[in-house]
Amino acid sequence: MIFLMPAVLEQVRPIEDFLVMPDAEIDAQIEAAREALGPRVVILGHHYQRDDVIRHANLTGDSYQLSVMASQTDAEYIVFCGVHFMAESADILGKPQQRVILPDLGAGCSMADMATIDQVEDAWEQLRDIGVLEQKVAPITYMNSSAAIKAFCGRNEGVVCTSSNAVPLFDIYLKEFDKMALWNPHEELGGNTEEQLREAKLILWRGHCSVHGRFKPWHVDQRRKEIPGVQILVHPECMREVVEISDLDGSTSFIIKTVENSPSGSKWAIGTEVNLVNRLQQRFPDKEIHLLAPDLCMCATMYRIAPPNLAWAMDNLVNGVVVNEIVVDDETKHFAGVALQRMISLTEAKN
Ligand code: SF4
């Protein structure tokens, strides 16, 4: 269960004060607040954040990496410029005294929202009713899921996976997964027959990232035709048909390292969020870097964290008011931590 702690209303400076400020004043407010708070605050900026927010971040990275890095600081406040499940992860992994703030509570993740804890518990009961749980079944959730689902996995001998370790983790759990069933949470038995579920080695929850899902196989063909010598580099959240015909696929960190380590003059068409691709273009002017799709592929929910939200959260902190705090209750935190720790142990054992 997740609790959002209301701040003391009479003390909160309203967001409206910041929405009308000119950009330069907003920037100055954020920096002044950061200076006033010093090491008491750490601002985290996910790689997919917009430039006008990322320039204020103390640390940048992907969701898991950022939560780990923040937990290693002595900051009292973690201001997470990312989306809701990321802020929950920071609270799960953070020190007990660290308080996590999400500058806009509307910053969610459409993929995380495609599985609710009620739907997952209902699916588990349906599998129990038809005897599937009599075999050894481990629930695995992607990092982009609620704390409640991570805790469900922790309680049921399951694990969390990220885009970096999903493949080795699946190798540990499954020797063969040719028999796969797709679970649609809106249908009885997920839209499968009892027999299909009993025979399946992998039951895959139906969900996707709406940002990475916008890259299509024809984009790959088109880029290869337009740019001779281009290499196609995609995030594994892209659709399977795209990943299969790409040259390379991997997590956000893998994408950054691959471009960093590539020789000058190399050509890349990258299938991931547009803000990250734009920053790679700026960082490596000696390389030819394109977004895989010609149109904008932006994470719209993450975009909700705008400079006025950050300025608002920071200014209130200076005044001793914590707004938009994300607090995961102790039991959920414990079991979500179990699933995350299991992921770390299994990944280390595999390496
Ligand atoms: S890019 Fe996709 S998975 Fe990542 S936060 Fe946005 S919607 Fe969620």
Short mmCIF file of C-alpha atoms and ligand atoms in Angstrom, two decimals:
data_model
loop_
_atom_site.label_atom_id
_atom_site.label_comp_id
_atom_site.label_asym_id
_atom_site.label_seq_id
_atom_site.Cartn_x
_atom_site.Cartn_y
_atom_site.Cartn_z
CA MET A 1 0.00 0.00 0.00
CA ILE A 2 1.25 3.49 -0.80
CA PHE A 3 0.57 6.56 1.26
CA LEU A 4 0.99 10.06 0.01
CA MET A 5 1.71 12.25 2.99
CA PRO A 6 -0.15 15.54 2.79
CA ALA A 7 2.00 18.51 3.67
CA VAL A 8 0.79 21.05 6.21
CA LEU A 9 -1.43 23.00 3.88
CA GLU A 10 -1.17 26.47 5.41
CA GLN A 11 2.62 26.40 5.01
CA VAL A 12 2.77 25.25 1.41
CA ARG A 13 3.71 27.86 -1.13
CA PRO A 14 1.31 27.22 -4.03
CA ILE A 15 2.52 25.87 -7.36
CA GLU A 16 0.63 28.71 -9.09
CA ASP A 17 3.31 31.15 -7.86
CA PHE A 18 5.83 29.26 -9.98
CA LEU A 19 3.70 28.60 -13.06
CA VAL A 20 3.66 32.31 -13.92
CA MET A 21 7.37 32.97 -13.41
CA PRO A 22 9.67 33.60 -16.37
CA ASP A 23 12.05 30.70 -17.15
CA ALA A 24 15.16 32.54 -15.94
CA GLU A 25 13.57 33.27 -12.59
CA ILE A 26 12.51 29.63 -12.20
CA ASP A 27 16.06 28.48 -12.89
CA ALA A 28 17.42 30.99 -10.39
CA GLN A 29 14.91 29.81 -7.76
CA ILE A 30 15.94 26.19 -8.21
CA GLU A 31 19.62 27.00 -7.93
CA ALA A 32 19.08 29.30 -4.91
CA ALA A 33 17.12 26.55 -3.17
CA ARG A 34 19.80 24.02 -3.97
CA GLU A 35 22.46 26.26 -2.53
CA ALA A 36 20.42 26.90 0.60
CA LEU A 37 19.83 23.18 1.16
CA GLY A 38 23.39 22.13 0.26
CA PRO A 39 24.10 18.42 0.78
CA ARG A 40 20.71 17.96 2.48
CA VAL A 41 19.15 17.51 -0.96
CA VAL A 42 20.00 15.46 -4.03
CA ILE A 43 18.15 16.04 -7.31
CA LEU A 44 17.91 12.95 -9.51
CA GLY A 45 17.30 13.29 -13.25
CA HIS A 46 16.26 10.26 -15.26
CA HIS A 47 17.87 10.01 -18.70
CA TYR A 48 14.52 10.65 -20.37
CA GLN A 49 13.97 13.98 -18.63
CA ARG A 50 13.79 17.19 -20.58
CA ASP A 51 16.93 19.35 -20.80
CA ASP A 52 15.53 22.24 -18.77
CA VAL A 53 15.11 19.85 -15.82
CA ILE A 54 18.17 17.64 -16.31
CA ARG A 55 20.49 20.64 -16.10
CA HIS A 56 19.56 21.00 -12.42
CA ALA A 57 20.17 17.32 -11.58
CA ASN A 58 23.01 16.30 -9.27
CA LEU A 59 22.86 12.75 -10.58
CA THR A 60 21.58 11.37 -13.87
CA GLY A 61 20.96 7.75 -14.75
CA ASP A 62 18.31 5.11 -15.22
CA SER A 63 15.74 4.33 -12.55
CA TYR A 64 17.45 1.57 -10.56
CA GLN A 65 20.89 3.14 -10.85
CA LEU A 66 19.58 6.51 -9.59
CA SER A 67 17.88 4.95 -6.57
CA VAL A 68 21.06 3.11 -5.62
CA MET A 69 23.20 6.23 -6.10
CA ALA A 70 20.83 8.37 -4.02
CA SER A 71 20.86 5.80 -1.20
CA GLN A 72 24.64 6.11 -1.08
CA THR A 73 24.46 9.85 -0.38
CA ASP A 74 23.76 11.41 2.99
CA ALA A 75 21.04 13.62 1.51
CA GLU A 76 17.98 14.00 3.69
CA TYR A 77 15.76 14.76 0.69
CA ILE A 78 15.75 12.93 -2.64
CA VAL A 79 13.94 14.95 -5.32
CA PHE A 80 13.26 12.45 -8.08
CA CYS A 81 12.72 13.95 -11.53
CA GLY A 82 11.33 10.76 -13.01
CA VAL A 83 8.05 8.89 -12.67
CA HIS A 84 6.09 7.47 -9.75
CA PHE A 85 7.47 3.90 -9.63
CA MET A 86 11.00 5.33 -9.67
CA ALA A 87 10.30 7.49 -6.63
CA GLU A 88 8.87 4.43 -4.87
CA SER A 89 12.05 2.49 -5.70
CA ALA A 90 14.13 5.31 -4.24
CA ASP A 91 12.08 5.08 -1.04
CA ILE A 92 12.48 1.28 -0.94
CA LEU A 93 16.24 1.42 -1.42
CA GLY A 94 16.90 4.65 0.48
CA LYS A 95 18.09 5.06 4.04
CA PRO A 96 15.30 5.17 6.66
CA GLN A 97 15.77 8.90 7.26
CA GLN A 98 15.75 9.84 3.55
CA ARG A 99 12.51 11.38 2.24
CA VAL A 100 11.59 11.10 -1.43
CA ILE A 101 9.77 13.80 -3.38
CA LEU A 102 8.17 13.51 -6.82
CA PRO A 103 7.72 17.10 -8.11
CA ASP A 104 4.49 16.20 -10.00
CA LEU A 105 2.29 13.35 -8.77
CA GLY A 106 0.82 13.04 -12.26
CA ALA A 107 4.15 11.72 -13.55
CA GLY A 108 3.26 8.06 -13.90
CA CYS A 109 4.35 5.33 -16.29
CA SER A 110 1.85 3.91 -18.75
CA MET A 111 3.59 0.54 -18.68
CA ALA A 112 3.57 0.32 -14.87
CA ASP A 113 -0.14 1.16 -14.96
CA MET A 114 -0.85 -1.86 -17.19
CA ALA A 115 -0.61 -4.16 -14.15
CA THR A 116 -2.29 -3.27 -10.88
CA ILE A 117 -1.77 -5.25 -7.69
CA ASP A 118 -5.45 -6.25 -7.69
CA GLN A 119 -5.15 -7.65 -11.21
CA VAL A 120 -1.96 -9.52 -10.30
CA GLU A 121 -3.46 -11.04 -7.15
CA ASP A 122 -6.56 -12.01 -9.10
CA ALA A 123 -4.42 -13.67 -11.81
CA TRP A 124 -2.48 -15.56 -9.12
CA GLU A 125 -5.72 -16.87 -7.59
CA GLN A 126 -7.00 -17.98 -11.00
CA LEU A 127 -3.72 -19.86 -11.57
CA ARG A 128 -4.05 -21.44 -8.12
CA ASP A 129 -7.64 -22.52 -8.85
CA ILE A 130 -6.64 -24.44 -11.97
CA GLY A 131 -3.64 -26.07 -10.28
CA VAL A 132 -0.87 -24.17 -12.07
CA LEU A 133 0.68 -23.07 -8.76
CA GLU A 134 1.17 -26.72 -7.79
CA GLN A 135 4.23 -26.53 -10.03
CA LYS A 136 7.00 -24.15 -9.03
CA VAL A 137 5.94 -20.75 -10.34
CA ALA A 138 8.00 -17.62 -9.74
CA PRO A 139 6.53 -14.16 -10.39
CA ILE A 140 9.01 -11.83 -12.09
CA THR A 141 8.21 -8.16 -12.38
CA TYR A 142 9.94 -5.53 -14.43
CA MET A 143 11.44 -2.60 -12.54
CA ASN A 144 8.71 -0.43 -14.08
CA SER A 145 6.00 -1.67 -11.73
CA SER A 146 4.45 -0.50 -8.50
CA ALA A 147 6.06 -1.16 -5.12
CA ALA A 148 3.04 -3.33 -4.29
CA ILE A 149 3.78 -5.66 -7.23
CA LYS A 150 7.48 -5.81 -6.37
CA ALA A 151 6.45 -6.79 -2.82
CA PHE A 152 4.09 -9.46 -4.23
CA CYS A 153 7.11 -10.97 -6.02
CA GLY A 154 9.18 -10.76 -2.84
CA ARG A 155 6.50 -12.65 -0.88
CA ASN A 156 6.11 -15.34 -3.52
CA GLU A 157 9.74 -16.30 -4.14
CA GLY A 158 9.92 -14.06 -7.16
CA VAL A 159 12.21 -11.35 -8.29
CA VAL A 160 12.45 -7.96 -9.99
CA CYS A 161 14.29 -7.59 -13.29
CA THR A 162 15.63 -4.61 -15.18
CA SER A 163 16.39 -4.17 -18.87
CA SER A 164 20.06 -4.95 -18.10
CA ASN A 165 19.55 -8.26 -16.33
CA ALA A 166 16.24 -9.61 -17.68
CA VAL A 167 17.90 -12.04 -20.10
CA PRO A 168 20.33 -13.65 -17.60
CA LEU A 169 17.58 -13.81 -14.97
CA PHE A 170 15.18 -15.53 -17.34
CA ASP A 171 17.96 -17.97 -18.21
CA ILE A 172 18.24 -18.87 -14.53
CA TYR A 173 14.52 -19.45 -14.08
CA LEU A 174 13.72 -21.13 -17.37
CA LYS A 175 15.56 -23.75 -19.30
CA GLU A 176 13.07 -23.60 -22.14
CA PHE A 177 10.26 -21.23 -22.83
CA ASP A 178 8.96 -22.26 -26.15
CA LYS A 179 5.53 -22.68 -24.59
CA MET A 180 4.39 -19.23 -23.70
CA ALA A 181 0.93 -17.91 -22.84
CA LEU A 182 -0.02 -14.25 -23.00
CA TRP A 183 -2.05 -13.01 -20.04
CA ASN A 184 -4.63 -10.35 -20.79
CA PRO A 185 -5.77 -9.03 -17.39
CA HIS A 186 -9.16 -8.03 -18.82
CA GLU A 187 -10.17 -11.60 -19.71
CA GLU A 188 -10.99 -14.69 -17.71
CA LEU A 189 -7.83 -16.86 -17.35
CA GLY A 190 -6.06 -14.06 -19.18
CA GLY A 191 -7.75 -15.18 -22.42
CA ASN A 192 -6.23 -18.69 -22.28
CA THR A 193 -7.58 -22.18 -21.78
CA GLU A 194 -6.69 -24.09 -18.62
CA GLU A 195 -4.63 -26.48 -20.71
CA GLN A 196 -2.63 -23.68 -22.33
CA LEU A 197 -1.79 -22.28 -18.90
CA ARG A 198 -0.84 -25.67 -17.45
CA GLU A 199 1.50 -26.32 -20.37
CA ALA A 200 3.04 -22.86 -20.54
CA LYS A 201 6.57 -22.41 -19.25
CA LEU A 202 6.21 -18.66 -19.34
CA ILE A 203 3.06 -16.67 -18.75
CA LEU A 204 3.70 -13.20 -20.07
CA TRP A 205 1.65 -10.26 -18.77
CA ARG A 206 0.29 -8.18 -21.58
CA GLY A 207 1.86 -4.74 -21.28
CA HIS A 208 4.17 -2.46 -23.17
CA CYS A 209 5.90 0.89 -23.13
CA SER A 210 3.91 3.32 -25.23
CA VAL A 211 7.06 5.32 -26.04
CA HIS A 212 9.25 2.45 -27.25
CA GLY A 213 6.21 0.79 -28.86
CA ARG A 214 6.13 3.59 -31.40
CA PHE A 215 9.22 2.26 -33.20
CA LYS A 216 8.17 -0.10 -35.99
CA PRO A 217 10.11 -2.51 -38.21
CA TRP A 218 9.55 -0.19 -41.19
CA HIS A 219 11.49 2.54 -39.35
CA VAL A 220 14.48 0.17 -39.25
CA ASP A 221 14.17 -0.55 -43.00
CA GLN A 222 13.75 3.14 -43.79
CA ARG A 223 16.80 4.24 -41.77
CA ARG A 224 18.95 1.51 -43.34
CA LYS A 225 17.87 2.68 -46.80
CA GLU A 226 18.39 6.40 -46.04
CA ILE A 227 21.72 6.16 -44.19
CA PRO A 228 24.22 3.70 -45.64
CA GLY A 229 26.36 2.14 -42.91
CA VAL A 230 23.95 3.06 -40.09
CA GLN A 231 23.74 0.77 -37.07
CA ILE A 232 20.39 0.29 -35.41
CA LEU A 233 20.59 0.43 -31.62
CA VAL A 234 17.36 -0.08 -29.66
CA HIS A 235 16.07 -0.40 -26.11
CA PRO A 236 14.57 -3.83 -25.28
CA GLU A 237 11.24 -2.14 -24.47
CA CYS A 238 10.79 -1.81 -28.24
CA MET A 239 8.54 -4.40 -29.86
CA ARG A 240 10.11 -7.81 -30.40
CA GLU A 241 10.00 -7.46 -34.21
CA VAL A 242 12.10 -4.30 -33.95
CA VAL A 243 14.60 -5.75 -31.47
CA GLU A 244 15.06 -8.85 -33.63
CA ILE A 245 16.09 -6.90 -36.73
CA SER A 246 18.22 -4.30 -34.92
CA ASP A 247 22.01 -4.51 -34.84
CA LEU A 248 22.24 -4.06 -31.08
CA ASP A 249 19.81 -3.84 -28.19
CA GLY A 250 20.26 -3.06 -24.53
CA SER A 251 19.40 -0.89 -21.56
CA THR A 252 19.72 2.88 -21.48
CA SER A 253 23.21 2.56 -19.95
CA PHE A 254 24.18 0.10 -22.68
CA ILE A 255 22.97 2.52 -25.36
CA ILE A 256 24.99 5.39 -23.88
CA LYS A 257 28.16 3.28 -23.48
CA THR A 258 27.86 1.86 -26.99
CA VAL A 259 27.69 5.33 -28.54
CA GLU A 260 30.42 6.64 -26.22
CA ASN A 261 32.79 3.84 -27.22
CA SER A 262 32.05 3.94 -30.93
CA PRO A 263 34.62 5.49 -33.29
CA SER A 264 34.29 9.00 -34.60
CA GLY A 265 32.19 9.08 -37.78
CA SER A 266 30.05 6.11 -36.79
CA LYS A 267 26.37 6.30 -37.67
CA TRP A 268 23.57 5.35 -35.31
CA ALA A 269 19.78 5.24 -35.47
CA ILE A 270 18.58 4.86 -31.90
CA GLY A 271 15.23 3.54 -30.77
CA THR A 272 14.64 5.12 -27.40
CA GLU A 273 13.27 8.28 -25.79
CA VAL A 274 13.95 11.45 -27.75
CA ASN A 275 15.50 13.54 -24.95
CA LEU A 276 18.23 10.97 -24.45
CA VAL A 277 18.90 10.75 -28.20
CA ASN A 278 19.07 14.56 -28.48
CA ARG A 279 21.61 14.73 -25.67
CA LEU A 280 23.74 12.04 -27.31
CA GLN A 281 23.68 14.12 -30.51
CA GLN A 282 24.91 17.16 -28.56
CA ARG A 283 27.59 15.21 -26.70
CA PHE A 284 29.01 13.49 -29.76
CA PRO A 285 28.99 15.93 -32.69
CA ASP A 286 31.68 13.76 -34.38
CA LYS A 287 29.15 10.90 -34.73
CA GLU A 288 26.01 10.80 -36.84
CA ILE A 289 23.16 10.10 -34.45
CA HIS A 290 19.50 9.85 -35.46
CA LEU A 291 16.30 8.98 -33.69
CA LEU A 292 15.06 5.72 -35.20
CA ALA A 293 11.62 7.19 -35.97
CA PRO A 294 11.33 10.54 -37.72
CA ASP A 295 8.60 11.78 -35.37
CA LEU A 296 8.85 12.65 -31.71
CA CYS A 297 9.02 9.73 -29.26
CA MET A 298 8.77 11.40 -25.91
CA CYS A 299 7.72 10.02 -22.54
CA ALA A 300 4.78 12.36 -22.00
CA THR A 301 4.29 11.47 -18.34
CA MET A 302 7.91 12.11 -17.49
CA TYR A 303 7.62 15.42 -19.35
CA ARG A 304 5.14 16.52 -16.68
CA ILE A 305 8.09 17.20 -14.36
CA ALA A 306 8.76 20.72 -15.57
CA PRO A 307 11.04 23.40 -14.05
CA PRO A 308 8.13 25.11 -12.19
CA ASN A 309 7.32 21.81 -10.40
CA LEU A 310 10.94 21.35 -9.42
CA ALA A 311 11.22 24.98 -8.26
CA TRP A 312 8.01 24.56 -6.24
CA ALA A 313 9.24 21.38 -4.52
CA MET A 314 12.66 22.86 -3.79
CA ASP A 315 11.35 26.19 -2.52
CA ASN A 316 8.99 24.46 -0.13
CA LEU A 317 11.85 22.31 1.15
CA VAL A 318 13.82 25.45 1.95
CA ASN A 319 10.83 26.54 4.03
CA GLY A 320 10.79 23.20 5.82
CA VAL A 321 7.73 21.85 3.96
CA VAL A 322 7.90 18.51 2.18
CA VAL A 323 5.45 18.40 -0.73
CA ASN A 324 4.53 15.36 -2.83
CA GLU A 325 6.35 12.91 -0.59
CA ILE A 326 6.27 9.30 -1.77
CA VAL A 327 6.18 6.91 1.16
CA VAL A 328 6.02 3.14 0.76
CA ASP A 329 4.74 1.44 3.91
CA ASP A 330 7.19 -0.72 5.88
CA GLU A 331 5.76 -4.12 4.97
CA THR A 332 5.64 -3.36 1.24
CA LYS A 333 9.12 -1.90 1.48
CA HIS A 334 10.43 -5.02 3.18
CA PHE A 335 9.07 -7.49 0.61
CA ALA A 336 9.88 -5.30 -2.38
CA GLY A 337 13.41 -5.11 -0.95
CA VAL A 338 13.47 -8.94 -0.76
CA ALA A 339 12.63 -9.18 -4.49
CA LEU A 340 15.25 -6.57 -5.38
CA GLN A 341 17.90 -8.25 -3.21
CA ARG A 342 17.08 -11.60 -4.82
CA MET A 343 17.64 -9.97 -8.21
CA ILE A 344 21.05 -8.69 -7.09
CA SER A 345 22.11 -12.05 -5.63
CA LEU A 346 21.00 -14.03 -8.70
CA THR A 347 22.66 -11.60 -11.10
CA GLU A 348 25.93 -11.67 -9.11
CA ALA A 349 25.86 -15.47 -8.93
CA LYS A 350 25.34 -15.66 -12.69
CA ASN A 351 28.32 -13.32 -13.38
S1 SF4 B 1 9.49 5.56 -21.34
FE1 SF4 B 1 7.87 4.00 -21.23
S2 SF4 B 1 8.50 2.64 -19.56
FE2 SF4 B 1 9.73 4.53 -19.37
S3 SF4 B 1 8.57 5.79 -17.94
FE3 SF4 B 1 7.90 6.40 -20.00
S4 SF4 B 1 6.08 5.08 -20.41
FE4 SF4 B 1 7.16 4.21 -18.66
#
